[in-house]
Tab-separated table of C-alpha atoms in Angstrom:
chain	number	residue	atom	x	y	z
Y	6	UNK	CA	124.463	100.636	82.569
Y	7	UNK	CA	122.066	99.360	85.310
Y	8	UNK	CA	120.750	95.922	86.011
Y	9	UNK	CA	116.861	96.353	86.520
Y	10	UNK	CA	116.593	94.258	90.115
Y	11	UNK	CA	114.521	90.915	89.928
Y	12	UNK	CA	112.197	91.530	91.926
Y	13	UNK	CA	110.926	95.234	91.705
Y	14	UNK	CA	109.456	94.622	95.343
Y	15	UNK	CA	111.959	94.680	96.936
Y	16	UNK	CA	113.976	97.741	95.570
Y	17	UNK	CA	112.916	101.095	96.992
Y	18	UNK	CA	113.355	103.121	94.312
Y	19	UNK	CA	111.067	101.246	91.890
Y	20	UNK	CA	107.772	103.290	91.225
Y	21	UNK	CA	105.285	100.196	92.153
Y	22	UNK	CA	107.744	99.637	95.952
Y	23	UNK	CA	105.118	102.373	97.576
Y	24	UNK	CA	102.039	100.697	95.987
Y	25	UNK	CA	99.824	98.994	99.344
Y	26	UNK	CA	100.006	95.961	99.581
Y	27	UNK	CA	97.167	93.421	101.324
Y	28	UNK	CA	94.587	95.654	100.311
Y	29	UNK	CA	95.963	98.948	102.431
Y	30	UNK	CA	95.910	102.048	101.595
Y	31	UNK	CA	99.312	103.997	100.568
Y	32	UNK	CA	100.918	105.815	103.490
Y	33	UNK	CA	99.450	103.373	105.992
Y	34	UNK	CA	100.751	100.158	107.480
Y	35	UNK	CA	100.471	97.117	105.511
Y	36	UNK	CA	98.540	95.095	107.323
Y	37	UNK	CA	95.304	95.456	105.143
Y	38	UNK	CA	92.653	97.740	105.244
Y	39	UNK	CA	91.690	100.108	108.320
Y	40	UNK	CA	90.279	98.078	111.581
Y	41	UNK	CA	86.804	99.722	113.128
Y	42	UNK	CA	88.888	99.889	115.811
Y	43	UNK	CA	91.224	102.124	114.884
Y	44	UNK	CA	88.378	104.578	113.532
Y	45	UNK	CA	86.530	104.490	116.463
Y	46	UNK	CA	90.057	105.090	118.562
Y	47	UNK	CA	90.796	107.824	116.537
Y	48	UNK	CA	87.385	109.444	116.789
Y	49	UNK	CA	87.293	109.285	120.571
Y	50	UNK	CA	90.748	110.488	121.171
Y	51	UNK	CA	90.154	113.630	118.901
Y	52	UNK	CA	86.677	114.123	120.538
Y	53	UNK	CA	88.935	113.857	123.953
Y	54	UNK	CA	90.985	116.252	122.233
Y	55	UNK	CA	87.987	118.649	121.084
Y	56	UNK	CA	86.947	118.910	124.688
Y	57	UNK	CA	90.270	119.853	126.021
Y	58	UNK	CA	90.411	122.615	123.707
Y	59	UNK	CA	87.455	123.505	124.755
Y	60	UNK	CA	87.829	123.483	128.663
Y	61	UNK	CA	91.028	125.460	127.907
Y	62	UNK	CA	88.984	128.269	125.875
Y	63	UNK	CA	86.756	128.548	128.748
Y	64	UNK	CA	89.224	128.705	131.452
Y	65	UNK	CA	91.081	131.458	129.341
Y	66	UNK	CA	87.781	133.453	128.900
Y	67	UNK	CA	87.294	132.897	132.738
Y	68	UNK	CA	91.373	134.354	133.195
Y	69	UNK	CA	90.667	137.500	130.934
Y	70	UNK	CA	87.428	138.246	132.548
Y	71	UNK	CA	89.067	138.661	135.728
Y	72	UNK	CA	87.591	135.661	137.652
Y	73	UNK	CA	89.682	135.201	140.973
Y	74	UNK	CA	92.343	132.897	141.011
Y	75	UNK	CA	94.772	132.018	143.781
Y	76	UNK	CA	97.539	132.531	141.390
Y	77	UNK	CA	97.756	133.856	138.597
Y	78	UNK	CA	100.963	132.369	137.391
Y	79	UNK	CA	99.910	129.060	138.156
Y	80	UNK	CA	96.063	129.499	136.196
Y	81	UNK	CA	98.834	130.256	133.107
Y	82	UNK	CA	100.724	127.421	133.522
Y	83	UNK	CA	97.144	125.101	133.971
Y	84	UNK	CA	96.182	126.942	130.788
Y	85	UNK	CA	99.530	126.108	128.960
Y	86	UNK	CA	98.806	122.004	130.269
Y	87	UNK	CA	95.739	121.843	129.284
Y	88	UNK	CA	96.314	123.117	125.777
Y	89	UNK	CA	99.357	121.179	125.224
Y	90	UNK	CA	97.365	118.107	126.293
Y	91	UNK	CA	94.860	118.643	123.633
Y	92	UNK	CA	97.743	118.999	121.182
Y	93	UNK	CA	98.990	115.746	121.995
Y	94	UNK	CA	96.114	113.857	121.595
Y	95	UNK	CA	95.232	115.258	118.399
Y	96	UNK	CA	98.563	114.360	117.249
Y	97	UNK	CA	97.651	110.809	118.794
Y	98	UNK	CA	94.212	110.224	117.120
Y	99	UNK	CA	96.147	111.586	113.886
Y	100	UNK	CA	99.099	109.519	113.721
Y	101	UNK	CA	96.858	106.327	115.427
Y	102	UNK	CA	94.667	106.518	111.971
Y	103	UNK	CA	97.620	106.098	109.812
Y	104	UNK	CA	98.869	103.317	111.975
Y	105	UNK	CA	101.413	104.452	113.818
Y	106	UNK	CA	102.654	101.918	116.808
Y	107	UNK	CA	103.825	104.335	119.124
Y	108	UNK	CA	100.166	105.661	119.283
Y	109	UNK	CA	98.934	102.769	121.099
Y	110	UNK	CA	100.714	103.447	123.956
Y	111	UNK	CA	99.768	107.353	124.140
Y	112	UNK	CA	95.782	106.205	123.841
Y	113	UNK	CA	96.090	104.026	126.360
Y	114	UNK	CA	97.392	106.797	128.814
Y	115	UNK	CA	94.766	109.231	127.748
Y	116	UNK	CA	91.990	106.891	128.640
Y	117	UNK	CA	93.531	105.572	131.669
Y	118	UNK	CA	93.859	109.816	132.911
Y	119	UNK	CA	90.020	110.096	131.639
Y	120	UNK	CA	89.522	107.071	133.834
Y	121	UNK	CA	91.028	109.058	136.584
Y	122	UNK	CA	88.705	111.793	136.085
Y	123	UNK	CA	85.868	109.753	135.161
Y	124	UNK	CA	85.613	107.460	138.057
Y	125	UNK	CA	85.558	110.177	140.727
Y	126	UNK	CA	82.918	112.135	138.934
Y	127	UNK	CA	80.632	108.849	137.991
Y	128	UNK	CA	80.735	108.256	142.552
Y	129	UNK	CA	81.044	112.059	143.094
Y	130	UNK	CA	77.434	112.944	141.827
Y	131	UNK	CA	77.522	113.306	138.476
Y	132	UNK	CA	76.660	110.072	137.116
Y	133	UNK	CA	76.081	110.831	133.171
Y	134	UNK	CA	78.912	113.131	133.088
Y	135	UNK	CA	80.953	110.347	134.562
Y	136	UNK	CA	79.375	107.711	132.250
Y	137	UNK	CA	80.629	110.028	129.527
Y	138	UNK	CA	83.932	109.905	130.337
Y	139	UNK	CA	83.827	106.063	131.375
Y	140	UNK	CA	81.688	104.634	128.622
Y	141	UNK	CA	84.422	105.540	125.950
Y	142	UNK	CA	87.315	105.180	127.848
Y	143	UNK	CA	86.389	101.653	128.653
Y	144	UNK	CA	85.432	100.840	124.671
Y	145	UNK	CA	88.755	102.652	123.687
Y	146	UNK	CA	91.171	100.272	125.556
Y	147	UNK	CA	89.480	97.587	124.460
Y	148	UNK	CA	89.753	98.375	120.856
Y	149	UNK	CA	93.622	98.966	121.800
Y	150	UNK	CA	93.558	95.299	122.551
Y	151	UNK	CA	91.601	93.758	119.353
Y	152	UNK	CA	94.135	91.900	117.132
Y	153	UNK	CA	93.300	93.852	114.078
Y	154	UNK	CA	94.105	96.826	115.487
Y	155	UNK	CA	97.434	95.923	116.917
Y	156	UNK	CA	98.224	94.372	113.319
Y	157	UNK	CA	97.114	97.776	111.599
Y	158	UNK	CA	98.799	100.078	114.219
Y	159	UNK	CA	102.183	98.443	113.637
Y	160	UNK	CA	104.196	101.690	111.560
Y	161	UNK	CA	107.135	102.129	113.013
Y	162	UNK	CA	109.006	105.650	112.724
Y	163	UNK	CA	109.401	104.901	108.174
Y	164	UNK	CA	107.484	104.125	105.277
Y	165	UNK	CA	107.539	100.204	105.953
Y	166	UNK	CA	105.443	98.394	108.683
Y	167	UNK	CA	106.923	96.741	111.665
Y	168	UNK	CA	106.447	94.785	114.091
């Protein structure tokens, strides 16, 4: 015979223990419901993620067709990076909407590399296709910053939030 704990909260087994709490949604962190932020984070790392993929389908349409390359061991290789970058930052904008912390880190890097890019090509001649890549870099590490997003986005690796 079992003694039902006092406090059902508190015991992980107990049917209501993976019911959100402040307002949250299950599977999420705890911290309440889902910032802007974290939507519009989300949105611009998959969109980041979208146009990877895309660059990568070209350059492999370019690689079939025959277009010259200097090597064509090293175009593989680009093609392998760039589609294993896209995969990562869907992963990012995936995980980052449930509220995973780690995720914070990864957007930042993204948007710091499409900074990278983005500054070059803004001074370079190609001011809206610069502003395209600035514009929502700049807006995306700023949301990384906002308070409600750093409370959302504090999942750890399990089912509990942390800090």
């Amino acid at each position: 015979m079992s003694i039902p704990p006092e406090n059902p909260a508190n015991d992980p087994f107990h049917e209501d223990a993976a019911a959100p709490r402040n307002g949250g949604s299950p599977g999420v962190a705890g911290a309440g419901p889902r910032p802007v932020g974290i939507i519009v984070i989300s949105l611009v790392v998959v969109v980041e993620a979208l146009a990877l993929l895309t660059a990568a389908g070209l350059y492999a349409i370019q690689l079939v067709s025959g277009a010259p390359v200097a090597s064509f061991w090293g175009a593989v290789f680009t093609l392998g990076l760039l589609l294993a970058f896209s995969a990562w930052l869907f992963a990012v904008g995936h995980f980052l909407f449930r509220g995973y912390r780690w995720t914070r880190a990864a957007a930042l890097v993204a948007q710091l590399f499409v900074l990278t890019i983005g500054v070059p090509t803004l001074t370079g001649g190609l001011p809206l296709a610069g502003l395209a890549m600035i514009v929502p870099a700049l807006a995306t590490i700023g949301f990384l910053f906002e308070k409600k997003v750093l409370a959302f986005a504090s999942r750890a690796g399990g089912s509990s939030a942390a800090l």
